[in-house]
PDB file of C-alpha atoms and ligand atoms in Angstrom:
ATOM      1  CA  MET J   1      -6.068  -5.071  17.325  1.00  0.00           C
ATOM      2  CA  SER J   2      -4.340  -1.821  16.324  1.00  0.00           C
ATOM      3  CA  MET J   3      -1.590  -1.699  13.717  1.00  0.00           C
ATOM      4  CA  LEU J   4       1.766  -0.007  13.371  1.00  0.00           C
ATOM      5  CA  MET J   5       2.485   1.898  10.202  1.00  0.00           C
ATOM      6  CA  VAL J   6       5.860   3.182   9.060  1.00  0.00           C
ATOM      7  CA  GLY J   7       6.389   4.941   5.747  1.00  0.00           C
ATOM      8  CA  SER J   8       6.651   8.270   4.009  1.00  0.00           C
ATOM      9  CA  VAL J   9       4.600  11.406   4.615  1.00  0.00           C
ATOM     10  CA  ALA J  10       4.877  13.658   1.606  1.00  0.00           C
ATOM     11  CA  LEU J  11       3.879  16.746  -0.232  1.00  0.00           C
ATOM     12  CA  ASP J  12       3.291  15.528  -3.775  1.00  0.00           C
ATOM     13  CA  SER J  13       3.142  17.430  -7.040  1.00  0.00           C
ATOM     14  CA  ILE J  14       1.183  15.400  -9.555  1.00  0.00           C
ATOM     15  CA  LYS J  15       0.014  15.728 -13.119  1.00  0.00           C
ATOM     16  CA  THR J  16      -2.509  13.353 -14.658  1.00  0.00           C
ATOM     17  CA  PRO J  17      -4.676  13.801 -17.768  1.00  0.00           C
ATOM     18  CA  PHE J  18      -7.325  15.117 -15.330  1.00  0.00           C
ATOM     19  CA  GLY J  19      -5.423  17.778 -13.419  1.00  0.00           C
ATOM     20  CA  ASP J  20      -2.189  19.281 -12.187  1.00  0.00           C
ATOM     21  CA  LYS J  21      -1.704  19.719  -8.415  1.00  0.00           C
ATOM     22  CA  LYS J  22       1.197  21.094  -6.388  1.00  0.00           C
ATOM     23  CA  ASP J  23       2.302  20.176  -2.844  1.00  0.00           C
ATOM     24  CA  ILE J  24      -0.747  18.110  -1.983  1.00  0.00           C
ATOM     25  CA  LEU J  25      -0.883  15.682   0.935  1.00  0.00           C
ATOM     26  CA  GLY J  26       0.561  12.284   0.025  1.00  0.00           C
ATOM     27  CA  GLY J  27       3.121   9.712   1.055  1.00  0.00           C
ATOM     28  CA  SER J  28       2.897   5.967   1.393  1.00  0.00           C
ATOM     29  CA  ALA J  29       2.143   6.030   5.125  1.00  0.00           C
ATOM     30  CA  VAL J  30      -0.546   8.673   4.749  1.00  0.00           C
ATOM     31  CA  TYR J  31      -2.539   6.798   2.109  1.00  0.00           C
ATOM     32  CA  ALA J  32      -2.071   3.514   3.957  1.00  0.00           C
ATOM     33  CA  SER J  33      -2.939   4.934   7.410  1.00  0.00           C
ATOM     34  CA  VAL J  34      -6.064   6.713   6.259  1.00  0.00           C
ATOM     35  CA  SER J  35      -7.219   3.608   4.389  1.00  0.00           C
ATOM     36  CA  ALA J  36      -6.514   1.349   7.377  1.00  0.00           C
ATOM     37  CA  SER J  37      -8.280   3.774   9.716  1.00  0.00           C
ATOM     38  CA  PHE J  38     -11.602   2.643   8.223  1.00  0.00           C
ATOM     39  CA  TYR J  39     -10.969  -0.711   9.931  1.00  0.00           C
ATOM     40  CA  THR J  40      -8.731  -0.287  12.957  1.00  0.00           C
ATOM     41  CA  ASP J  41      -6.653   2.114  15.084  1.00  0.00           C
ATOM     42  CA  VAL J  42      -3.403   3.097  13.446  1.00  0.00           C
ATOM     43  CA  LYS J  43      -0.140   4.137  15.105  1.00  0.00           C
ATOM     44  CA  LEU J  44       1.938   6.104  12.627  1.00  0.00           C
ATOM     45  CA  VAL J  45       5.721   6.417  12.729  1.00  0.00           C
ATOM     46  CA  ALA J  46       7.085   8.854  10.157  1.00  0.00           C
ATOM     47  CA  VAL J  47       8.850  12.182   9.730  1.00  0.00           C
ATOM     48  CA  VAL J  48       7.851  15.566   8.357  1.00  0.00           C
ATOM     49  CA  GLY J  49       9.588  18.928   8.165  1.00  0.00           C
ATOM     50  CA  LYS J  50       8.624  22.149   9.891  1.00  0.00           C
ATOM     51  CA  ASP J  51       6.802  23.190   6.700  1.00  0.00           C
ATOM     52  CA  PHE J  52       4.210  20.419   7.006  1.00  0.00           C
ATOM     53  CA  PRO J  53       0.810  22.136   7.130  1.00  0.00           C
ATOM     54  CA  GLU J  54      -1.098  21.912  10.410  1.00  0.00           C
ATOM     55  CA  GLU J  55      -4.354  21.193   8.543  1.00  0.00           C
ATOM     56  CA  HIS J  56      -2.908  17.813   7.454  1.00  0.00           C
ATOM     57  CA  VAL J  57      -1.992  16.955  11.047  1.00  0.00           C
ATOM     58  CA  LYS J  58      -5.543  17.813  12.083  1.00  0.00           C
ATOM     59  CA  PHE J  59      -6.967  15.639   9.324  1.00  0.00           C
ATOM     60  CA  LEU J  60      -4.864  12.622  10.335  1.00  0.00           C
ATOM     61  CA  LYS J  61      -5.934  13.088  13.962  1.00  0.00           C
ATOM     62  CA  SER J  62      -9.553  13.310  12.846  1.00  0.00           C
ATOM     63  CA  ARG J  63      -9.147   9.782  11.469  1.00  0.00           C
ATOM     64  CA  ASN J  64      -8.046   8.618  14.941  1.00  0.00           C
ATOM     65  CA  ILE J  65      -4.503   8.023  13.724  1.00  0.00           C
ATOM     66  CA  ASN J  66      -2.089   8.077  16.658  1.00  0.00           C
ATOM     67  CA  LEU J  67       0.660  10.576  15.802  1.00  0.00           C
ATOM     68  CA  ASP J  68       2.859  10.084  18.872  1.00  0.00           C
ATOM     69  CA  GLY J  69       5.474   8.575  16.531  1.00  0.00           C
ATOM     70  CA  LEU J  70       5.366  11.437  13.998  1.00  0.00           C
ATOM     71  CA  GLN J  71       8.669  13.305  14.202  1.00  0.00           C
ATOM     72  CA  ILE J  72       8.684  16.956  13.156  1.00  0.00           C
ATOM     73  CA  ASN J  73      12.292  17.689  12.249  1.00  0.00           C
ATOM     74  CA  SER J  74      13.929  20.863  11.045  1.00  0.00           C
ATOM     75  CA  GLY J  75      14.078  20.965   7.282  1.00  0.00           C
ATOM     76  CA  GLN J  76      11.602  20.375   4.494  1.00  0.00           C
ATOM     77  CA  THR J  77       9.049  17.579   4.230  1.00  0.00           C
ATOM     78  CA  PHE J  78       9.751  14.769   1.730  1.00  0.00           C
ATOM     79  CA  ARG J  79       8.572  15.746  -1.747  1.00  0.00           C
ATOM     80  CA  TRP J  80       7.727  13.569  -4.715  1.00  0.00           C
ATOM     81  CA  SER J  81       6.646  14.783  -8.117  1.00  0.00           C
ATOM     82  CA  GLY J  82       5.439  12.668 -10.953  1.00  0.00           C
ATOM     83  CA  TYR J  83       3.064  12.401 -13.873  1.00  0.00           C
ATOM     84  CA  TYR J  84       0.854   9.828 -15.540  1.00  0.00           C
ATOM     85  CA  GLU J  85      -0.130   9.514 -19.177  1.00  0.00           C
ATOM     86  CA  TYR J  86      -3.374   7.968 -20.448  1.00  0.00           C
ATOM     87  CA  ASP J  87      -2.154   4.543 -19.334  1.00  0.00           C
ATOM     88  CA  MET J  88      -2.282   5.492 -15.696  1.00  0.00           C
ATOM     89  CA  ASN J  89      -0.899   2.150 -14.523  1.00  0.00           C
ATOM     90  CA  GLN J  90       2.587   3.584 -14.925  1.00  0.00           C
ATOM     91  CA  ALA J  91       3.832   6.408 -12.661  1.00  0.00           C
ATOM     92  CA  HIS J  92       6.663   8.531 -14.111  1.00  0.00           C
ATOM     93  CA  THR J  93       8.798  10.092 -11.394  1.00  0.00           C
ATOM     94  CA  LEU J  94      10.013  13.607 -12.164  1.00  0.00           C
ATOM     95  CA  ASP J  95      11.759  14.296  -8.880  1.00  0.00           C
ATOM     96  CA  THR J  96      12.298  12.718  -5.457  1.00  0.00           C
ATOM     97  CA  LYS J  97      13.510  15.093  -2.731  1.00  0.00           C
ATOM     98  CA  LEU J  98      14.096  13.034   0.409  1.00  0.00           C
ATOM     99  CA  ASN J  99      14.648  16.145   2.588  1.00  0.00           C
ATOM    100  CA  VAL J 100      13.960  15.143   6.240  1.00  0.00           C
ATOM    101  CA  LEU J 101      13.336  11.545   5.126  1.00  0.00           C
ATOM    102  CA  GLY J 102      17.040  11.361   4.231  1.00  0.00           C
ATOM    103  CA  THR J 103      18.018  11.569   7.933  1.00  0.00           C
ATOM    104  CA  PHE J 104      14.972   9.791   9.398  1.00  0.00           C
ATOM    105  CA  ASN J 105      16.050   7.385  12.177  1.00  0.00           C
ATOM    106  CA  ALA J 106      12.911   5.166  12.099  1.00  0.00           C
ATOM    107  CA  GLN J 107      12.910   5.061  15.894  1.00  0.00           C
ATOM    108  CA  ILE J 108       9.806   3.228  17.092  1.00  0.00           C
ATOM    109  CA  PRO J 109       8.449   4.633  20.397  1.00  0.00           C
ATOM    110  CA  GLU J 110       8.836   2.052  23.167  1.00  0.00           C
ATOM    111  CA  LYS J 111       5.061   1.781  23.683  1.00  0.00           C
ATOM    112  CA  PHE J 112       4.563   0.805  19.986  1.00  0.00           C
ATOM    113  CA  ARG J 113       7.194  -1.971  19.913  1.00  0.00           C
ATOM    114  CA  ASN J 114       4.739  -4.656  20.989  1.00  0.00           C
ATOM    115  CA  SER J 115       2.624  -4.123  17.853  1.00  0.00           C
ATOM    116  CA  GLU J 116       1.495  -7.373  16.273  1.00  0.00           C
ATOM    117  CA  TYR J 117       0.320  -6.073  12.882  1.00  0.00           C
ATOM    118  CA  VAL J 118       2.905  -3.982  11.109  1.00  0.00           C
ATOM    119  CA  LEU J 119       2.822  -2.367   7.691  1.00  0.00           C
ATOM    120  CA  LEU J 120       6.140  -1.179   6.316  1.00  0.00           C
ATOM    121  CA  ALA J 121       4.817   1.111   3.630  1.00  0.00           C
ATOM    122  CA  ASN J 122       7.087   2.213   0.804  1.00  0.00           C
ATOM    123  CA  LEU J 123      10.291   3.495   2.415  1.00  0.00           C
ATOM    124  CA  ASP J 124      14.055   3.027   2.282  1.00  0.00           C
ATOM    125  CA  PRO J 125      14.526  -0.752   2.854  1.00  0.00           C
ATOM    126  CA  GLU J 126      17.382  -0.048   5.272  1.00  0.00           C
ATOM    127  CA  LEU J 127      14.881   1.793   7.469  1.00  0.00           C
ATOM    128  CA  GLN J 128      12.375  -1.035   7.029  1.00  0.00           C
ATOM    129  CA  LEU J 129      15.034  -3.429   8.372  1.00  0.00           C
ATOM    130  CA  LYS J 130      15.699  -1.109  11.289  1.00  0.00           C
ATOM    131  CA  VAL J 131      11.994  -1.112  12.177  1.00  0.00           C
ATOM    132  CA  ILE J 132      11.823  -4.924  12.070  1.00  0.00           C
ATOM    133  CA  GLU J 133      14.763  -5.132  14.508  1.00  0.00           C
ATOM    134  CA  GLN J 134      12.829  -3.043  17.049  1.00  0.00           C
ATOM    135  CA  LEU J 135       9.652  -5.170  17.002  1.00  0.00           C
ATOM    136  CA  LYS J 136       9.073  -7.416  20.018  1.00  0.00           C
ATOM    137  CA  ALA J 137       6.126  -9.610  19.022  1.00  0.00           C
ATOM    138  CA  PRO J 138       5.127  -9.228  15.385  1.00  0.00           C
ATOM    139  CA  LYS J 139       2.323 -11.506  14.212  1.00  0.00           C
ATOM    140  CA  LEU J 140       2.121 -10.275  10.629  1.00  0.00           C
ATOM    141  CA  ILE J 141       4.503  -7.905   8.855  1.00  0.00           C
ATOM    142  CA  ALA J 142       3.716  -6.666   5.364  1.00  0.00           C
ATOM    143  CA  MET J 143       5.953  -4.482   3.229  1.00  0.00           C
ATOM    144  CA  ASP J 144       5.635  -2.420   0.097  1.00  0.00           C
ATOM    145  CA  THR J 145       8.325  -0.914  -2.099  1.00  0.00           C
ATOM    146  CA  MET J 146       8.865   0.787  -5.448  1.00  0.00           C
ATOM    147  CA  ASN J 147      11.270   1.001  -8.395  1.00  0.00           C
ATOM    148  CA  PHE J 148      13.318   3.771  -6.700  1.00  0.00           C
ATOM    149  CA  TRP J 149      14.455   1.315  -3.993  1.00  0.00           C
ATOM    150  CA  ILE J 150      14.729  -1.653  -6.380  1.00  0.00           C
ATOM    151  CA  GLU J 151      17.220   0.405  -8.374  1.00  0.00           C
ATOM    152  CA  ASN J 152      19.082   1.979  -5.426  1.00  0.00           C
ATOM    153  CA  LYS J 153      18.926  -0.517  -2.519  1.00  0.00           C
ATOM    154  CA  ARG J 154      18.442  -3.964  -4.025  1.00  0.00           C
ATOM    155  CA  ASP J 155      20.466  -5.869  -1.397  1.00  0.00           C
ATOM    156  CA  ALA J 156      18.683  -4.296   1.575  1.00  0.00           C
ATOM    157  CA  LEU J 157      15.375  -5.023  -0.142  1.00  0.00           C
ATOM    158  CA  ARG J 158      16.291  -8.705  -0.427  1.00  0.00           C
ATOM    159  CA  GLU J 159      16.941  -8.770   3.329  1.00  0.00           C
ATOM    160  CA  VAL J 160      13.579  -7.182   4.152  1.00  0.00           C
ATOM    161  CA  ILE J 161      11.762  -9.640   1.916  1.00  0.00           C
ATOM    162  CA  LYS J 162      13.205 -12.578   3.870  1.00  0.00           C
ATOM    163  CA  LYS J 163      11.911 -11.157   7.154  1.00  0.00           C
ATOM    164  CA  VAL J 164       8.309 -10.277   6.335  1.00  0.00           C
ATOM    165  CA  ASP J 165       5.104 -12.278   5.855  1.00  0.00           C
ATOM    166  CA  VAL J 166       3.573 -10.426   2.917  1.00  0.00           C
ATOM    167  CA  VAL J 167       5.412  -8.604   0.131  1.00  0.00           C
ATOM    168  CA  LEU J 168       3.326  -6.114  -1.844  1.00  0.00           C
ATOM    169  CA  MET J 169       4.620  -5.037  -5.233  1.00  0.00           C
ATOM    170  CA  ASN J 170       3.023  -3.919  -8.437  1.00  0.00           C
ATOM    171  CA  ASP J 171       3.497  -6.010 -11.568  1.00  0.00           C
ATOM    172  CA  ALA J 172       6.148  -3.767 -13.155  1.00  0.00           C
ATOM    173  CA  GLU J 173       8.181  -3.669  -9.920  1.00  0.00           C
ATOM    174  CA  LEU J 174       8.107  -7.430  -9.484  1.00  0.00           C
ATOM    175  CA  ARG J 175       9.128  -7.991 -13.133  1.00  0.00           C
ATOM    176  CA  GLN J 176      11.985  -5.527 -12.657  1.00  0.00           C
ATOM    177  CA  PHE J 177      13.090  -7.046  -9.356  1.00  0.00           C
ATOM    178  CA  MET J 178      12.935 -10.693 -10.455  1.00  0.00           C
ATOM    179  CA  GLU J 179      14.127  -9.929 -14.006  1.00  0.00           C
ATOM    180  CA  THR J 180      11.409 -11.866 -15.802  1.00  0.00           C
ATOM    181  CA  PRO J 181       8.302 -10.723 -17.677  1.00  0.00           C
ATOM    182  CA  ASN J 182       6.280 -13.714 -16.401  1.00  0.00           C
ATOM    183  CA  LEU J 183       4.435 -12.875 -13.172  1.00  0.00           C
ATOM    184  CA  PRO J 184       3.886 -16.431 -11.831  1.00  0.00           C
ATOM    185  CA  VAL J 185       7.594 -17.148 -12.434  1.00  0.00           C
ATOM    186  CA  ALA J 186       8.535 -13.869 -10.758  1.00  0.00           C
ATOM    187  CA  ALA J 187       6.301 -14.727  -7.774  1.00  0.00           C
ATOM    188  CA  ARG J 188       7.882 -18.200  -7.502  1.00  0.00           C
ATOM    189  CA  ARG J 189      11.365 -16.677  -7.563  1.00  0.00           C
ATOM    190  CA  LEU J 190      10.391 -14.235  -4.829  1.00  0.00           C
ATOM    191  CA  LEU J 191       9.110 -17.101  -2.668  1.00  0.00           C
ATOM    192  CA  GLU J 192      12.374 -18.961  -3.334  1.00  0.00           C
ATOM    193  CA  LEU J 193      14.220 -15.875  -2.159  1.00  0.00           C
ATOM    194  CA  GLY J 194      12.507 -16.292   1.229  1.00  0.00           C
ATOM    195  CA  ALA J 195       9.252 -14.338   0.920  1.00  0.00           C
ATOM    196  CA  LYS J 196       6.374 -16.120   2.667  1.00  0.00           C
ATOM    197  CA  SER J 197       3.747 -14.650   0.346  1.00  0.00           C
ATOM    198  CA  VAL J 198       3.395 -11.970  -2.289  1.00  0.00           C
ATOM    199  CA  ILE J 199       0.544  -9.819  -3.525  1.00  0.00           C
ATOM    200  CA  ILE J 200       1.053  -8.501  -7.039  1.00  0.00           C
ATOM    201  CA  LYS J 201      -1.006  -5.388  -7.697  1.00  0.00           C
ATOM    202  CA  LYS J 202      -1.963  -5.025 -11.338  1.00  0.00           C
ATOM    203  CA  GLY J 203      -3.618  -1.606 -11.223  1.00  0.00           C
ATOM    204  CA  GLU J 204      -6.935  -1.630 -13.043  1.00  0.00           C
ATOM    205  CA  HIS J 205      -6.521  -5.374 -13.733  1.00  0.00           C
ATOM    206  CA  GLY J 206      -6.854  -6.644 -10.169  1.00  0.00           C
ATOM    207  CA  SER J 207      -4.264  -8.459  -8.095  1.00  0.00           C
ATOM    208  CA  LEU J 208      -2.682 -11.874  -7.558  1.00  0.00           C
ATOM    209  CA  PHE J 209      -1.744 -13.604  -4.318  1.00  0.00           C
ATOM    210  CA  PHE J 210       0.905 -16.324  -4.168  1.00  0.00           C
ATOM    211  CA  SER J 211       2.162 -18.324  -1.200  1.00  0.00           C
ATOM    212  CA  LYS J 212       3.778 -21.778  -1.099  1.00  0.00           C
ATOM    213  CA  ASP J 213       0.398 -23.493  -0.735  1.00  0.00           C
ATOM    214  CA  ASP J 214      -2.185 -21.028  -1.995  1.00  0.00           C
ATOM    215  CA  HIS J 215      -3.033 -18.834  -4.951  1.00  0.00           C
ATOM    216  CA  PHE J 216      -5.804 -16.268  -5.309  1.00  0.00           C
ATOM    217  CA  SER J 217      -6.720 -14.093  -8.240  1.00  0.00           C
ATOM    218  CA  ALA J 218      -8.612 -10.963  -7.187  1.00  0.00           C
ATOM    219  CA  PRO J 219     -10.719  -9.261  -9.838  1.00  0.00           C
ATOM    220  CA  SER J 220     -10.718  -5.540 -10.464  1.00  0.00           C
ATOM    221  CA  TYR J 221     -13.662  -3.194 -10.093  1.00  0.00           C
ATOM    222  CA  PRO J 222     -14.870  -1.702 -13.411  1.00  0.00           C
ATOM    223  CA  GLN J 223     -13.684   1.766 -12.541  1.00  0.00           C
ATOM    224  CA  GLU J 224     -15.203   4.661 -14.502  1.00  0.00           C
ATOM    225  CA  GLU J 225     -14.154   7.529 -12.192  1.00  0.00           C
ATOM    226  CA  PHE J 226     -10.358   7.663 -12.423  1.00  0.00           C
ATOM    227  CA  ARG J 227      -8.461  10.911 -11.835  1.00  0.00           C
ATOM    228  CA  ASP J 228      -5.236  10.110 -10.015  1.00  0.00           C
ATOM    229  CA  PRO J 229      -3.695   6.687  -9.330  1.00  0.00           C
ATOM    230  CA  THR J 230      -1.230   8.036  -6.731  1.00  0.00           C
ATOM    231  CA  GLY J 231      -1.565   6.108  -3.510  1.00  0.00           C
ATOM    232  CA  ALA J 232      -3.539   3.237  -5.011  1.00  0.00           C
ATOM    233  CA  GLY J 233      -0.944   0.708  -3.862  1.00  0.00           C
ATOM    234  CA  ASP J 234      -0.745   2.249  -0.402  1.00  0.00           C
ATOM    235  CA  SER J 235      -4.488   2.452   0.122  1.00  0.00           C
ATOM    236  CA  PHE J 236      -4.657  -1.199  -1.006  1.00  0.00           C
ATOM    237  CA  ALA J 237      -2.025  -2.117   1.574  1.00  0.00           C
ATOM    238  CA  GLY J 238      -3.800  -0.101   4.288  1.00  0.00           C
ATOM    239  CA  GLY J 239      -7.189  -1.713   3.656  1.00  0.00           C
ATOM    240  CA  PHE J 240      -5.607  -5.168   3.485  1.00  0.00           C
ATOM    241  CA  MET J 241      -3.663  -4.826   6.739  1.00  0.00           C
ATOM    242  CA  GLY J 242      -6.338  -2.822   8.528  1.00  0.00           C
ATOM    243  CA  TYR J 243      -8.861  -5.608   8.044  1.00  0.00           C
ATOM    244  CA  LEU J 244      -6.421  -8.340   9.142  1.00  0.00           C
ATOM    245  CA  ALA J 245      -5.532  -6.338  12.254  1.00  0.00           C
ATOM    246  CA  LYS J 246      -9.165  -5.653  13.089  1.00  0.00           C
ATOM    247  CA  THR J 247     -10.138  -9.321  12.783  1.00  0.00           C
ATOM    248  CA  ASN J 248      -6.847 -10.547  14.279  1.00  0.00           C
ATOM    249  CA  ASN J 249      -7.108 -13.496  11.937  1.00  0.00           C
ATOM    250  CA  VAL J 250      -4.695 -14.452   9.150  1.00  0.00           C
ATOM    251  CA  SER J 251      -6.544 -17.494   7.831  1.00  0.00           C
ATOM    252  CA  LYS J 252      -6.665 -18.072   4.059  1.00  0.00           C
ATOM    253  CA  LYS J 253     -10.310 -16.963   4.039  1.00  0.00           C
ATOM    254  CA  ASN J 254      -9.518 -13.708   5.830  1.00  0.00           C
ATOM    255  CA  ILE J 255      -6.570 -12.991   3.598  1.00  0.00           C
ATOM    256  CA  ARG J 256      -8.829 -13.245   0.554  1.00  0.00           C
ATOM    257  CA  GLN J 257     -11.387 -10.898   2.112  1.00  0.00           C
ATOM    258  CA  ALA J 258      -8.586  -8.505   3.047  1.00  0.00           C
ATOM    259  CA  ILE J 259      -7.275  -8.516  -0.542  1.00  0.00           C
ATOM    260  CA  ILE J 260     -10.727  -7.583  -1.856  1.00  0.00           C
ATOM    261  CA  LEU J 261     -11.055  -4.818   0.759  1.00  0.00           C
ATOM    262  CA  GLY J 262      -7.619  -3.576  -0.307  1.00  0.00           C
ATOM    263  CA  SER J 263      -8.873  -3.413  -3.897  1.00  0.00           C
ATOM    264  CA  VAL J 264     -12.015  -1.605  -2.774  1.00  0.00           C
ATOM    265  CA  MET J 265      -9.998   1.058  -0.920  1.00  0.00           C
ATOM    266  CA  ALA J 266      -7.665   1.520  -3.903  1.00  0.00           C
ATOM    267  CA  SER J 267     -10.623   1.810  -6.261  1.00  0.00           C
ATOM    268  CA  PHE J 268     -12.062   4.684  -4.207  1.00  0.00           C
ATOM    269  CA  ASN J 269      -8.706   6.375  -3.748  1.00  0.00           C
ATOM    270  CA  VAL J 270      -8.087   6.761  -7.495  1.00  0.00           C
ATOM    271  CA  GLU J 271     -11.357   8.614  -8.004  1.00  0.00           C
ATOM    272  CA  ASP J 272      -9.810  11.908  -6.886  1.00  0.00           C
ATOM    273  CA  PHE J 273      -6.469  13.577  -6.101  1.00  0.00           C
ATOM    274  CA  SER J 274      -4.640  13.209  -2.799  1.00  0.00           C
ATOM    275  CA  LEU J 275      -6.878  11.948   0.035  1.00  0.00           C
ATOM    276  CA  SER J 276      -9.951  13.776  -1.273  1.00  0.00           C
ATOM    277  CA  ARG J 277     -12.016  10.691  -2.005  1.00  0.00           C
ATOM    278  CA  LEU J 278     -11.108   8.840   1.190  1.00  0.00           C
ATOM    279  CA  LYS J 279     -11.998  11.997   3.137  1.00  0.00           C
ATOM    280  CA  ARG J 280     -15.589  11.751   1.990  1.00  0.00           C
ATOM    281  CA  LEU J 281     -15.860   7.952   1.890  1.00  0.00           C
ATOM    282  CA  ALA J 282     -18.734   6.407   3.841  1.00  0.00           C
ATOM    283  CA  HIS J 283     -18.742   2.936   5.323  1.00  0.00           C
ATOM    284  CA  HIS J 284     -21.773   1.769   3.369  1.00  0.00           C
ATOM    285  CA  GLU J 285     -19.939   2.572   0.102  1.00  0.00           C
ATOM    286  CA  ILE J 286     -17.167   0.143   1.079  1.00  0.00           C
ATOM    287  CA  VAL J 287     -19.711  -2.590   1.754  1.00  0.00           C
ATOM    288  CA  GLU J 288     -21.548  -1.955  -1.521  1.00  0.00           C
ATOM    289  CA  ARG J 289     -18.376  -2.082  -3.595  1.00  0.00           C
ATOM    290  CA  PHE J 290     -17.180  -5.234  -1.855  1.00  0.00           C
ATOM    291  CA  GLN J 291     -20.505  -6.884  -2.676  1.00  0.00           C
ATOM    292  CA  ALA J 292     -20.380  -5.658  -6.282  1.00  0.00           C
ATOM    293  CA  ILE J 293     -16.922  -7.191  -6.791  1.00  0.00           C
ATOM    294  CA  LYS J 294     -18.185 -10.457  -5.322  1.00  0.00           C
ATOM    295  CA  ARG J 295     -21.182 -10.439  -7.693  1.00  0.00           C
ATOM    296  CA  PHE J 296     -19.121  -9.535 -10.749  1.00  0.00           C
ATOM    297  CA  SER J 297     -16.641 -12.348 -10.201  1.00  0.00           C
ATOM    298  CA  HIS J 298     -18.994 -15.133  -9.155  1.00  0.00           C
ATOM    299  CA  PHE J 299     -19.631 -18.050 -11.489  1.00  0.00           C
ATOM    300  CA  GLU J 300     -21.276 -21.435 -11.135  1.00  0.00           C
ATOM    301  CA  GLU J 301     -19.809 -24.906 -11.352  1.00  0.00           C
ATOM    302  CA  VAL J 302     -20.176 -26.462 -14.809  1.00  0.00           C
ATOM    303  CA  GLN J 303     -20.921 -30.081 -15.728  1.00  0.00           C
ATOM    304  CA  LEU J 304     -19.033 -30.911 -18.915  1.00  0.00           C
ATOM    305  CA  VAL J 305     -19.816 -34.141 -20.725  1.00  0.00           C
ATOM    306  CA  HIS J 306     -17.884 -35.617 -23.616  1.00  0.00           C
ATOM    307  CA  GLN J 307     -19.927 -35.818 -26.836  1.00  0.00           C
TER     308      GLN J 307
HETATM  309  P1  LIG K   1       1.734   4.518  -4.769  1.00  0.00           P
HETATM  310  O1  LIG K   1       1.064   5.321  -5.844  1.00  0.00           O
HETATM  311  O2  LIG K   1       0.748   3.829  -3.879  1.00  0.00           O
HETATM  312  O3  LIG K   1       2.791   3.613  -5.257  1.00  0.00           O
HETATM  313  O4  LIG K   1       2.515   5.561  -3.815  1.00  0.00           O
HETATM  314  C1  LIG K   1       2.527   6.940  -4.044  1.00  0.00           C
HETATM  315  C2  LIG K   1       3.143   7.654  -2.862  1.00  0.00           C
HETATM  316  O5  LIG K   1       4.473   7.191  -2.637  1.00  0.00           O
HETATM  317  C3  LIG K   1       3.230   9.133  -3.130  1.00  0.00           C
HETATM  318  O6  LIG K   1       2.299   9.846  -2.335  1.00  0.00           O
HETATM  319  C4  LIG K   1       4.688   9.518  -2.817  1.00  0.00           C
HETATM  320  O7  LIG K   1       4.786  10.590  -1.924  1.00  0.00           O
HETATM  321  C5  LIG K   1       5.275   8.271  -2.204  1.00  0.00           C
HETATM  322  N1  LIG K   1       6.646   8.036  -2.672  1.00  0.00           N
HETATM  323  C6  LIG K   1       7.171   8.297  -3.904  1.00  0.00           C
HETATM  324  N2  LIG K   1       8.470   7.950  -3.961  1.00  0.00           N
HETATM  325  C7  LIG K   1       8.789   7.458  -2.735  1.00  0.00           C
HETATM  326  C8  LIG K   1       9.991   6.930  -2.162  1.00  0.00           C
HETATM  327  N3  LIG K   1      11.130   6.831  -2.871  1.00  0.00           N
HETATM  328  N4  LIG K   1       9.945   6.511  -0.863  1.00  0.00           N
HETATM  329  C9  LIG K   1       8.810   6.585  -0.147  1.00  0.00           C
HETATM  330  N5  LIG K   1       7.654   7.082  -0.630  1.00  0.00           N
HETATM  331  C10 LIG K   1       7.634   7.511  -1.906  1.00  0.00           C
END
């Protein structure tokens, strides 16, 4: 099963303790599409400006990403700049220039409207709502967001959350949105708000899944190579949804496997800037890391007796 992806395509300027890069390929939909493309065919709906380099278009095509829904509008491509300090769990935004994203109409091509697996990567929640309205037969919709939209479009975000199956947020965003420092309480409040399930990404500390009748705690991978966390959340979301779409199965077991594959994709993505690491990622590396995480988090039943 292929999947539909809607989100931002960006030129990012990023500073981490390991480097300083200007106008590199980024954007929520780019990280998520490339990550998902390791599992399934991706149909991308997004917008760029006339300045968007052709080499990036070629790269996305080389990953078999269908770009029929990529609008090239007059104006500049969306730009985001930010920096990270030694605690790279926290992104600090320096500037957000919406440019062509500010007038993006989120029009889904007719032939994509039957998509069953849909990832609404980080984007204006009003556009996410517009996409949902155009879908004819969604089986699983997941959405991601960030503090920028929590601060600027809280009401629209609440509406999106009620309409999707999986909400992806990082720990700081969920605390901010639900106004509590306690993550299980925040997750419960989000479910009460109408979310069917939530995945809380905790950066280098793994992730948590909550639904009304299930909970899963996914471990992290002991990451030693770590240069740039940008796109970690999006590559997680792409791996997660890509696997569910490929298997066309949303059982509890599959969701757990998909969460681990999401973590695996994020763990590779942070090893280098932009899409550099995913560009040279081989399939066997994904399998090996998945198995390593399974080994590292396995433990046996214990028989405790009272003395
Ligand atoms: P992540 O690190 O996974 O949370 O996402 C990083 C990506 O999100 C970057 O490549 C940015 O281009 C993109 N981004 C930053 N701000 C926004 C925004 N307000 N809307 C959509 N995408 C954004």
